[in-house]
Coordinates of C-alpha atoms in Angstrom, one line a residue:
E13 CA 44.5 14.5 -10.6
K14 CA 46.0 11.0 -10.7
G15 CA 46.8 9.4 -7.4
R16 CA 45.1 12.1 -5.3
G17 CA 41.9 11.7 -3.4
S18 CA 38.3 11.1 -4.5
V19 CA 36.7 12.0 -7.8
Y20 CA 33.6 14.3 -7.7
F21 CA 30.9 15.1 -10.2
D22 CA 31.0 18.9 -11.0
V23 CA 27.4 20.0 -10.9
K24 CA 28.1 23.6 -12.1
A25 CA 30.1 22.3 -15.1
F26 CA 27.1 20.0 -15.9
E27 CA 24.7 22.9 -15.8
A28 CA 26.9 25.1 -18.0
A29 CA 27.5 22.4 -20.6
K30 CA 25.7 22.9 -24.0
G31 CA 23.4 20.3 -25.4
I32 CA 22.2 19.0 -22.1
L33 CA 18.4 18.5 -22.1
N34 CA 17.8 18.4 -18.4
K35 CA 19.5 20.5 -15.8
Y36 CA 20.5 19.1 -12.4
G37 CA 17.7 18.3 -10.0
K38 CA 14.7 17.9 -12.4
L39 CA 13.2 15.2 -10.0
A40 CA 13.5 17.3 -6.9
T41 CA 13.5 20.9 -7.8
N42 CA 12.7 22.1 -4.3
S43 CA 15.5 20.1 -2.7
A44 CA 18.1 21.0 -5.4
R45 CA 17.0 24.6 -6.1
S46 CA 20.0 26.4 -4.5
D47 CA 23.4 26.1 -2.9
E48 CA 22.0 27.4 0.4
V49 CA 19.8 24.3 0.8
F50 CA 22.8 22.1 0.4
F51 CA 24.9 24.2 2.8
E52 CA 22.2 23.7 5.4
R53 CA 22.5 20.0 5.1
E54 CA 26.2 20.1 6.1
N55 CA 27.0 20.4 9.8
P56 CA 29.6 23.2 10.1
N57 CA 30.6 21.9 13.6
S58 CA 31.3 18.4 12.4
V59 CA 34.6 16.9 13.6
D60 CA 34.4 13.9 11.4
D61 CA 37.6 13.8 9.3
D62 CA 35.8 12.1 6.4
V63 CA 33.1 14.9 6.2
R64 CA 35.7 17.7 6.6
S65 CA 37.8 16.1 3.8
R66 CA 34.8 15.9 1.4
K67 CA 33.9 19.6 2.0
Q68 CA 37.4 20.6 1.2
Q69 CA 37.4 18.7 -2.1
K70 CA 34.0 19.8 -3.3
R71 CA 33.7 22.9 -5.6
D72 CA 30.0 23.1 -4.9
P73 CA 28.0 21.6 -2.0
R74 CA 25.9 19.7 -4.6
D75 CA 28.9 17.9 -6.0
F76 CA 28.8 14.1 -5.3
V77 CA 31.4 11.4 -5.3
L78 CA 32.0 9.2 -8.3
W79 CA 35.1 7.5 -6.9
K80 CA 35.7 7.5 -3.2
S81 CA 39.3 7.2 -2.1
R82 CA 40.4 4.9 0.7
I83 CA 41.0 7.0 3.8
N84 CA 41.9 4.3 6.3
E85 CA 44.5 1.7 5.5
G86 CA 42.3 -0.9 7.3
E87 CA 39.5 -0.6 4.7
D88 CA 39.2 -3.9 2.9
L89 CA 36.6 -2.9 0.3
C90 CA 38.8 -1.1 -2.3
W91 CA 40.3 -1.4 -5.7
N92 CA 43.2 0.1 -7.5
S93 CA 42.5 3.0 -9.9
P94 CA 44.3 5.9 -11.6
W95 CA 43.3 8.0 -8.5
G96 CA 44.6 5.5 -6.0
K97 CA 42.8 2.8 -4.0
G98 CA 39.1 3.3 -3.4
R99 CA 35.6 2.2 -4.5
P100 CA 32.8 3.5 -6.8
G101 CA 30.5 6.1 -5.4
W102 CA 27.0 5.0 -4.2
H103 CA 25.1 6.7 -7.1
I104 CA 27.3 5.5 -10.0
E105 CA 26.8 1.8 -9.3
C106 CA 23.1 1.9 -10.5
S107 CA 23.8 4.1 -13.5
A108 CA 26.7 1.8 -14.6
M109 CA 24.6 -1.4 -14.3
I110 CA 21.6 0.1 -16.2
D111 CA 23.7 1.4 -19.1
Y112 CA 25.6 -1.9 -19.3
T113 CA 22.2 -3.8 -19.5
M114 CA 20.9 -1.4 -22.2
E115 CA 24.0 -2.0 -24.2
Q116 CA 23.3 -5.8 -24.1
L117 CA 19.7 -5.2 -25.2
D118 CA 20.4 -3.8 -28.7
N119 CA 17.7 -1.4 -30.0
Y120 CA 16.0 -1.2 -26.6
D121 CA 16.2 1.6 -24.0
L122 CA 14.9 1.6 -20.5
Q123 CA 11.8 3.7 -20.3
I124 CA 10.8 3.5 -16.6
H125 CA 13.0 3.7 -13.5
A126 CA 11.3 3.1 -10.1
G127 CA 12.2 3.3 -6.4
G128 CA 11.2 4.4 -3.0
I129 CA 10.3 8.0 -2.4
D130 CA 13.4 8.4 -0.2
L131 CA 15.6 7.7 -3.2
K132 CA 14.2 10.6 -5.3
F133 CA 16.9 12.9 -3.9
P134 CA 19.8 12.7 -3.9
H135 CA 20.2 9.2 -5.3
H136 CA 18.0 9.3 -8.4
T137 CA 18.8 13.0 -9.0
N138 CA 22.5 12.2 -9.1
E139 CA 22.0 9.0 -11.2
I140 CA 20.3 11.2 -13.9
A141 CA 23.0 13.9 -13.8
Q142 CA 26.0 11.5 -14.2
A143 CA 24.3 9.3 -16.8
E144 CA 23.1 12.3 -19.0
A145 CA 26.5 13.9 -18.7
Y146 CA 28.1 10.7 -20.0
R147 CA 25.6 10.3 -22.8
S148 CA 25.7 13.9 -23.9
S149 CA 29.4 13.6 -24.6
D150 CA 28.7 11.3 -27.5
L151 CA 25.6 12.5 -29.3
D152 CA 25.4 10.3 -32.5
S153 CA 22.4 12.0 -34.0
E154 CA 20.0 14.9 -33.7
N155 CA 17.4 12.6 -32.2
N156 CA 19.7 11.6 -29.3
S157 CA 19.2 14.5 -26.9
G158 CA 21.2 12.9 -24.1
E159 CA 18.1 12.3 -22.0
W160 CA 18.7 9.1 -20.0
I161 CA 15.4 7.6 -18.8
P162 CA 12.1 9.5 -19.5
H163 CA 9.8 8.1 -16.8
W164 CA 10.3 7.9 -13.1
V165 CA 8.0 6.3 -10.5
H166 CA 8.4 6.8 -6.7
T167 CA 6.5 4.8 -4.2
G168 CA 5.7 5.4 -0.6
H169 CA 7.1 3.2 2.2
L170 CA 5.4 0.0 3.5
H171 CA 4.7 -0.1 7.2
I172 CA 4.0 -2.9 9.6
D173 CA 3.0 -2.7 13.3
G174 CA 3.4 1.1 13.1
L175 CA 7.0 1.1 11.8
K176 CA 8.6 1.2 8.4
M177 CA 9.1 -2.3 7.1
S178 CA 12.9 -2.9 6.7
K179 CA 15.4 -5.7 6.7
S180 CA 17.4 -4.1 9.5
L181 CA 14.4 -3.9 11.9
K182 CA 13.5 -7.5 10.9
N183 CA 9.9 -6.5 10.9
F184 CA 9.3 -7.7 7.3
I185 CA 7.1 -10.5 5.9
T186 CA 8.3 -12.7 3.1
I187 CA 6.6 -13.3 -0.2
R188 CA 6.4 -17.0 0.7
D189 CA 4.3 -16.1 3.8
I190 CA 2.0 -13.8 1.8
L191 CA 1.4 -16.5 -0.8
N192 CA 0.7 -19.2 1.7
P193 CA -3.0 -20.2 1.3
N194 CA -3.0 -21.2 5.0
G195 CA -2.3 -17.6 6.0
G196 CA 1.1 -18.4 7.3
E197 CA -0.1 -21.2 9.6
E198 CA 2.0 -24.3 9.8
V199 CA 0.3 -27.4 8.3
G200 CA 1.4 -31.0 8.8
E201 CA 3.0 -32.8 5.8
E202 CA 0.2 -35.4 5.7
E203 CA -2.5 -32.8 5.9
E204 CA -0.8 -30.7 3.2
H205 CA -0.5 -33.7 0.9
H206 CA -4.2 -34.6 1.1
K207 CA -5.6 -31.1 1.2
Q208 CA -6.7 -29.6 -2.1
I209 CA -6.8 -25.8 -2.3
S210 CA -10.0 -24.3 -3.6
A211 CA -9.8 -22.9 -7.1
L212 CA -11.0 -19.6 -5.8
V213 CA -8.2 -19.2 -3.3
S214 CA -5.5 -16.8 -4.4
P215 CA -3.4 -14.9 -1.8
A216 CA -1.5 -13.4 -4.6
D217 CA -4.6 -11.9 -6.2
D218 CA -5.8 -10.7 -2.7
F219 CA -2.5 -8.9 -2.4
R220 CA -2.8 -7.4 -5.9
L221 CA -6.3 -6.1 -5.1
W222 CA -5.0 -4.6 -1.8
C223 CA -2.1 -2.8 -3.7
L224 CA -4.5 -1.7 -6.4
G225 CA -7.3 0.0 -4.5
L226 CA -7.1 -0.6 -0.7
S227 CA -3.6 0.6 0.3
G228 CA -4.0 4.2 -0.8
S229 CA -2.0 6.0 -3.5
Y230 CA 1.2 4.3 -4.5
R231 CA 3.0 7.5 -3.8
G232 CA 2.0 7.5 -0.1
P233 CA 2.7 5.2 2.8
A234 CA 0.8 1.9 3.1
T235 CA 0.3 -0.2 6.3
Y236 CA 0.4 -4.0 5.9
S237 CA -1.5 -6.3 8.3
K238 CA -3.4 -9.6 8.1
S239 CA -6.7 -7.8 8.7
R240 CA -6.1 -5.5 5.7
L241 CA -5.4 -8.5 3.5
N242 CA -8.5 -10.1 4.8
E243 CA -10.4 -7.0 3.8
A244 CA -8.9 -7.4 0.3
K245 CA -10.0 -11.1 0.3
V246 CA -13.6 -10.1 1.1
T247 CA -13.6 -7.4 -1.6
R248 CA -12.2 -9.8 -4.2
E249 CA -14.9 -12.3 -3.2
K250 CA -17.6 -9.7 -4.2
L251 CA -16.1 -9.6 -7.7
L252 CA -15.9 -13.4 -7.9
R253 CA -19.5 -13.7 -6.7
F254 CA -20.7 -11.9 -9.9
L255 CA -18.3 -13.9 -12.1
I256 CA -19.7 -17.2 -10.7
D257 CA -23.3 -16.3 -10.4
G258 CA -23.3 -14.5 -13.8
E259 CA -22.0 -17.5 -15.6
Q260 CA -24.5 -19.9 -13.9
W261 CA -27.4 -17.5 -14.6
L262 CA -26.3 -17.3 -18.3
S263 CA -26.2 -21.1 -18.5
K264 CA -29.7 -21.5 -17.2
E265 CA -31.2 -18.7 -19.3
K266 CA -29.6 -19.9 -22.5
S267 CA -31.0 -23.4 -21.9
L268 CA -34.5 -21.9 -21.6
E269 CA -34.3 -19.6 -24.7
S270 CA -36.3 -20.4 -27.8
P271 CA -34.4 -20.4 -31.1
S272 CA -36.0 -17.1 -32.2
S273 CA -34.8 -15.3 -29.1
T274 CA -31.2 -15.5 -30.2
T275 CA -31.6 -13.4 -33.4
E276 CA -29.5 -10.2 -33.4
L277 CA -32.1 -8.3 -35.6
D278 CA -34.6 -7.7 -32.8
A279 CA -32.3 -7.9 -29.8
C280 CA -31.9 -4.2 -29.0
A281 CA -35.4 -3.3 -29.9
F282 CA -36.8 -5.6 -27.2
S283 CA -34.4 -4.5 -24.4
G284 CA -35.9 -3.1 -21.2
S285 CA -34.8 -0.4 -18.9
E286 CA -32.9 -2.9 -16.6
E287 CA -31.0 -4.3 -19.6
H288 CA -30.1 -0.8 -20.7
H289 CA -29.0 0.2 -17.2
L290 CA -26.6 -2.8 -16.9
V291 CA -25.1 -2.3 -20.4
Q292 CA -24.5 1.4 -19.5
K293 CA -22.9 0.3 -16.2
A294 CA -20.5 -2.0 -18.2
I295 CA -19.6 0.9 -20.6
E296 CA -19.1 3.2 -17.6
C297 CA -16.9 0.7 -15.8
K298 CA -14.7 0.3 -18.9
T299 CA -14.4 4.1 -19.4
R300 CA -13.6 4.7 -15.7
C301 CA -11.0 2.0 -15.6
E302 CA -9.3 3.4 -18.7
M303 CA -9.3 6.9 -17.3
A304 CA -7.9 5.6 -14.0
L305 CA -5.0 4.0 -15.9
R306 CA -4.3 7.1 -17.8
G307 CA -4.6 9.3 -14.8
L308 CA -7.6 11.3 -16.2
N309 CA -9.6 10.9 -13.0
S310 CA -7.3 13.4 -11.3
D311 CA -7.4 17.2 -11.5
A312 CA -6.5 17.3 -15.1
H313 CA -6.8 21.1 -15.3
N314 CA -4.0 21.3 -12.7
G315 CA -1.8 18.9 -14.6
A316 CA -2.2 16.2 -11.9
F317 CA -2.3 13.2 -14.2
D318 CA -1.6 10.1 -12.1
F319 CA -2.7 6.4 -11.9
D320 CA -5.8 6.0 -9.7
G321 CA -6.1 2.5 -8.4
S322 CA -8.9 3.3 -6.0
S323 CA -11.2 4.6 -8.8
Y324 CA -10.3 1.5 -10.9
L325 CA -11.4 -0.8 -8.1
S326 CA -14.5 1.2 -7.3
A327 CA -15.7 0.9 -10.9
L328 CA -15.3 -2.9 -10.8
I329 CA -17.2 -3.2 -7.5
E330 CA -20.0 -1.0 -8.8
L331 CA -20.3 -3.2 -11.9
S332 CA -20.4 -6.4 -9.8
V333 CA -23.1 -4.9 -7.6
A334 CA -25.2 -3.8 -10.6
G335 CA -24.7 -7.3 -12.2
N336 CA -25.8 -9.2 -9.2
K337 CA -28.8 -6.9 -8.7
Y338 CA -29.9 -7.6 -12.3
I339 CA -29.5 -11.3 -11.9
A340 CA -31.5 -11.3 -8.6
N341 CA -34.3 -9.3 -10.2
N342 CA -34.5 -11.5 -13.3
T343 CA -34.4 -15.0 -11.9
N344 CA -37.5 -17.3 -12.3
T345 CA -39.6 -14.4 -13.7
V346 CA -42.2 -14.6 -16.5
K347 CA -41.0 -11.6 -18.4
R348 CA -37.7 -13.3 -19.4
S349 CA -39.5 -14.9 -22.4
M350 CA -40.7 -11.4 -23.5
I351 CA -37.2 -9.9 -23.8
Y352 CA -35.0 -11.3 -26.6
N353 CA -31.8 -9.6 -25.4
A354 CA -32.0 -10.8 -21.8
V355 CA -28.6 -12.4 -21.6
Y356 CA -26.5 -9.8 -23.6
P357 CA -26.2 -7.3 -20.7
V358 CA -24.8 -10.0 -18.4
E359 CA -22.4 -11.2 -21.1
E360 CA -21.2 -7.7 -21.7
A361 CA -20.7 -7.0 -18.0
L362 CA -18.8 -10.2 -17.4
S363 CA -16.6 -9.6 -20.4
V364 CA -15.7 -6.0 -19.2
M365 CA -15.1 -7.3 -15.7
R366 CA -12.7 -10.1 -16.9
K367 CA -10.8 -7.7 -19.3
C368 CA -10.3 -5.0 -16.7
L369 CA -9.1 -7.5 -14.0
S370 CA -6.7 -9.0 -16.5
I371 CA -5.2 -5.6 -17.5
V372 CA -4.0 -4.9 -14.0
G373 CA -2.4 -8.3 -13.6
F374 CA -4.9 -10.6 -11.8
S375 CA -4.3 -14.3 -12.5
E376 CA -6.6 -16.7 -14.1
K377 CA -7.8 -17.8 -10.7
T378 CA -9.7 -14.5 -10.7
T379 CA -10.2 -13.6 -14.4
R380 CA -11.5 -17.0 -15.4
T381 CA -13.5 -17.9 -12.3
G382 CA -16.9 -19.2 -13.2
L383 CA -16.0 -20.4 -16.7
S384 CA -16.7 -24.0 -17.4
S385 CA -13.6 -24.3 -19.5
F386 CA -11.5 -23.2 -16.5
E387 CA -13.1 -25.5 -14.0
G388 CA -13.7 -28.5 -16.4
N389 CA -10.9 -30.5 -15.0
M390 CA -12.4 -30.7 -11.5
S391 CA -14.2 -33.6 -9.9
R392 CA -13.8 -36.1 -12.8
N393 CA -14.3 -39.1 -10.4
I394 CA -17.8 -38.0 -9.4
E395 CA -20.8 -38.3 -11.7
G396 CA -22.2 -34.8 -11.8
G397 CA -19.1 -33.4 -10.2
E398 CA -18.9 -31.3 -7.0
D399 CA -22.3 -29.8 -7.7
A400 CA -24.0 -33.2 -7.4
V401 CA -22.3 -33.9 -4.0
I402 CA -23.3 -30.6 -2.6
E403 CA -26.8 -30.9 -3.9
E404 CA -27.2 -34.3 -2.1
L405 CA -25.7 -33.0 1.1
H406 CA -27.9 -30.0 1.1
H407 CA -31.0 -32.2 0.5
F408 CA -30.0 -34.6 3.3
R409 CA -29.4 -31.8 5.7
S410 CA -32.6 -30.0 4.8
K411 CA -34.6 -33.2 5.5
I412 CA -33.0 -33.7 8.9
R413 CA -33.4 -30.1 9.8
D414 CA -37.1 -29.9 8.8
S415 CA -37.9 -33.1 10.8
A416 CA -36.2 -31.7 13.9
L417 CA -38.1 -28.4 13.6
D418 CA -41.4 -30.3 13.1
F419 CA -40.7 -32.3 16.3
L420 CA -40.0 -29.2 18.3
R421 CA -43.2 -27.6 17.1
C422 CA -45.2 -30.6 18.2
A423 CA -43.3 -30.8 21.5
K424 CA -44.2 -27.2 22.2
E425 CA -47.9 -28.0 22.1
D426 CA -47.5 -31.3 24.1
R427 CA -46.5 -30.6 27.7
N428 CA -45.8 -34.3 28.3
S429 CA -43.0 -34.4 25.7
D430 CA -39.8 -36.1 26.7
E431 CA -37.2 -33.5 27.8
A432 CA -34.3 -35.7 26.8
A433 CA -35.7 -36.1 23.3
I434 CA -36.2 -32.3 23.0
E435 CA -32.6 -31.7 24.1
F436 CA -31.4 -34.3 21.6
T437 CA -33.4 -32.7 18.8
K438 CA -31.9 -29.3 19.7
S439 CA -28.4 -30.8 19.5
I440 CA -29.2 -32.1 16.0
L441 CA -30.3 -28.5 14.9
A442 CA -27.1 -27.2 16.4
Q443 CA -25.1 -29.6 14.3
C444 CA -27.0 -28.5 11.2
D445 CA -26.2 -24.9 12.0
E446 CA -22.5 -25.7 12.6
L447 CA -22.3 -27.5 9.3
R448 CA -23.8 -24.4 7.6
D449 CA -21.8 -21.8 9.5
K450 CA -18.5 -23.4 10.1
Y451 CA -17.6 -26.6 8.3
L452 CA -18.9 -26.0 4.8
P453 CA -17.7 -22.3 4.6
S454 CA -14.2 -23.6 5.5
I455 CA -14.1 -25.7 2.3
G456 CA -15.8 -23.0 0.1
V457 CA -19.5 -23.7 0.2
Q458 CA -22.2 -21.4 1.5
L459 CA -25.7 -22.7 2.4
F460 CA -28.9 -20.8 2.7
D461 CA -32.0 -21.9 4.8
G462 CA -35.6 -20.9 4.4
D463 CA -37.3 -19.9 1.1
A464 CA -34.3 -18.2 -0.5
A465 CA -34.1 -18.7 -4.3
T466 CA -30.4 -19.7 -3.9
K467 CA -30.0 -22.9 -1.8
W468 CA -26.2 -22.9 -1.9
R469 CA -23.2 -21.4 -3.7
Y470 CA -19.5 -21.5 -3.8
C471 CA -17.4 -19.0 -1.8
I472 CA -13.8 -18.4 -0.9
P473 CA -13.0 -20.8 2.0
R474 CA -13.2 -19.0 5.3
T475 CA -11.4 -19.9 8.4
E476 CA -13.4 -19.6 11.7
V477 CA -12.7 -16.5 13.7
P478 CA -11.5 -17.8 17.1
L479 CA -13.2 -16.5 20.2
V480 CA -11.1 -14.3 22.5
S481 CA -10.2 -16.4 25.4
E482 CA -10.3 -15.1 29.0
K483 CA -6.5 -15.3 29.1
S484 CA -5.9 -13.4 25.9
S485 CA -8.4 -10.8 26.9
L486 CA -6.3 -10.0 30.0
M487 CA -3.5 -8.5 27.9
S488 CA -1.5 -5.8 29.7
K489 CA -2.8 -2.3 29.6
S490 CA 0.4 -1.0 28.0
A491 CA 0.2 -3.6 25.2
N492 CA -3.4 -2.7 24.5
N493 CA -2.5 1.0 24.4
N494 CA 0.3 0.3 21.9
I495 CA -2.1 -1.4 19.5
I496 CA -4.6 1.5 19.8
A497 CA -1.8 4.0 19.2
A498 CA -0.7 2.1 16.1
E499 CA -4.2 2.0 14.7
E500 CA -4.7 5.7 15.5
S501 CA -1.6 6.7 13.5
N502 CA -3.0 5.0 10.4
Y503 CA -6.7 5.7 10.8
F504 CA -6.7 8.5 8.2
Q505 CA -4.4 6.8 5.8
T506 CA -6.4 3.7 5.0
G507 CA -9.9 2.5 4.2
H508 CA -12.5 5.3 3.5
Y509 CA -9.8 8.0 4.0
S510 CA -7.2 6.4 1.8
G511 CA -5.6 9.0 -0.5
A512 CA -7.7 11.8 0.9
F513 CA -4.8 13.6 2.6
S514 CA -1.2 14.3 1.7
S515 CA 0.4 15.4 5.0
F516 CA 0.0 14.3 8.6
T517 CA 1.2 15.1 12.1
P518 CA 3.5 12.6 13.8
N519 CA 0.4 11.0 15.4
G520 CA -1.2 10.5 12.0
F521 CA -3.7 13.3 12.0
P522 CA -4.2 15.0 8.6
T523 CA -3.0 18.5 8.0
H524 CA -3.3 18.9 4.2
N525 CA -5.7 17.6 1.6
A526 CA -4.7 15.4 -1.3
D527 CA -4.2 18.5 -3.5
G528 CA -1.8 20.0 -1.0
S529 CA -4.2 22.6 0.5
E530 CA -4.5 22.9 4.3
I531 CA -7.6 21.2 5.8
S532 CA -10.3 23.7 7.0
K533 CA -11.1 24.2 10.6
R534 CA -14.5 22.7 10.0
L535 CA -13.1 19.6 8.5
E536 CA -10.5 19.4 11.3
K537 CA -13.2 19.4 13.9
K538 CA -15.2 16.8 12.1
L539 CA -12.2 14.5 11.8
K540 CA -11.3 14.8 15.4
K541 CA -14.9 13.8 16.3
K542 CA -14.5 10.7 14.0
L543 CA -11.2 9.8 15.6
D544 CA -12.6 10.1 19.2
G545 CA -15.4 7.8 18.3
F546 CA -13.0 5.3 16.8
L547 CA -10.7 5.3 19.9
K548 CA -13.7 4.8 22.2
K549 CA -14.7 1.7 20.3
Q550 CA -11.1 0.4 20.4
K551 CA -10.8 0.8 24.1

């Protein structure tokens, strides 16, 4: 009625209307299944005038406001309308913006609507109801059923330091901080100007990998921390290791091949069991990744089709492990000349790896790592490029290290050796070790001593882990207990247990399996034993 109060959406009228494809509450059937549930949400003893007024105007507890009238004259946020001064309801804002956008994009409809799990009901439920009621009033053709958006995705909450990340709590981290290659550390302007970031470094791809397979199901909660992103960085390096080593191995093998070994006619006939195994691994990886995208890795017979990022990542890791094993077993061996199709399995595995990484959004810093065409613009001022510099450095260090070791061996046999010379020689060896373990890894180079087939290789630059100082180790007992408590609450929601359980106690202990069934007494006992062991190590 004009000029009188708020305007509400009539849920019962919506349910009774003909031609409506979806009834109210299709996203949250348990929450919206009956009037009684809604009555329970209302506090009968409430003395709030606004709440009492809403109850009196509703015909059904499920009704929600489309236009909220101004109750207090002091409210500044209001507009004039046929129903008096007020403002749009919370739910109608999103529906109006989406429909306006779809009208601007002629011949295109929005197919996916996403949001946090807490918005599933009542916000998204009410969005659907009002939008489909609006659309059903003007059905242009038989194909227009009035359905608004066909697909809905709801994600779990992101936690940090044991609490839900939110703007109000100011416990959030910015995208700029996540994408900072220095890990959020401040770097001087002069140092930043001269420092070139390694082509392998990509905080964005580290974060993508964490979201894909290390943070648990997208439907459940995820806990952010620097240590978890470091875990993603290490995992991504395993994939890059195969992309780099694989391309280098191919380059060397192809340079040694005879012209006759490149013919396709006899290629498959001369493949060995190792070649066959790697090709099968590549096919298996491609199939598993496709199934994970389609949700076919879930319990299909129960209708539980859902994206499985953890399985997707596991398939990639297994392929990289198989590829590196193949390369290690087939380097500098005589039998390479006996197998025409030696390089094909590695080519196929690398191709599958790059395609699967590209599909889920990894950047070229990951998907094209190891390709000469991607790295061809590097080190143009040095003859031979970066490789030549590292080779010379490795050769120089090896000579010094070998000379120092020879001197110590002789000094061990000669009791009259100069102690000062011995100590000086030991310091030289210490510097060689520091170069290998600290300085070179910090710029993305990994050295190997001894008789290893690989003398050096590129790696993602690693920052040195600082030693715990005596002062920092004397943290207060209460602060230490808080850290342990935070880790305990997330222990069964990350890492090896990620996605294994669906419900937890307030302390983070699992109560239900991923399929919704209660955990058995036997499993409960086993999990408690695991947790006790973890807490002992933490303390």
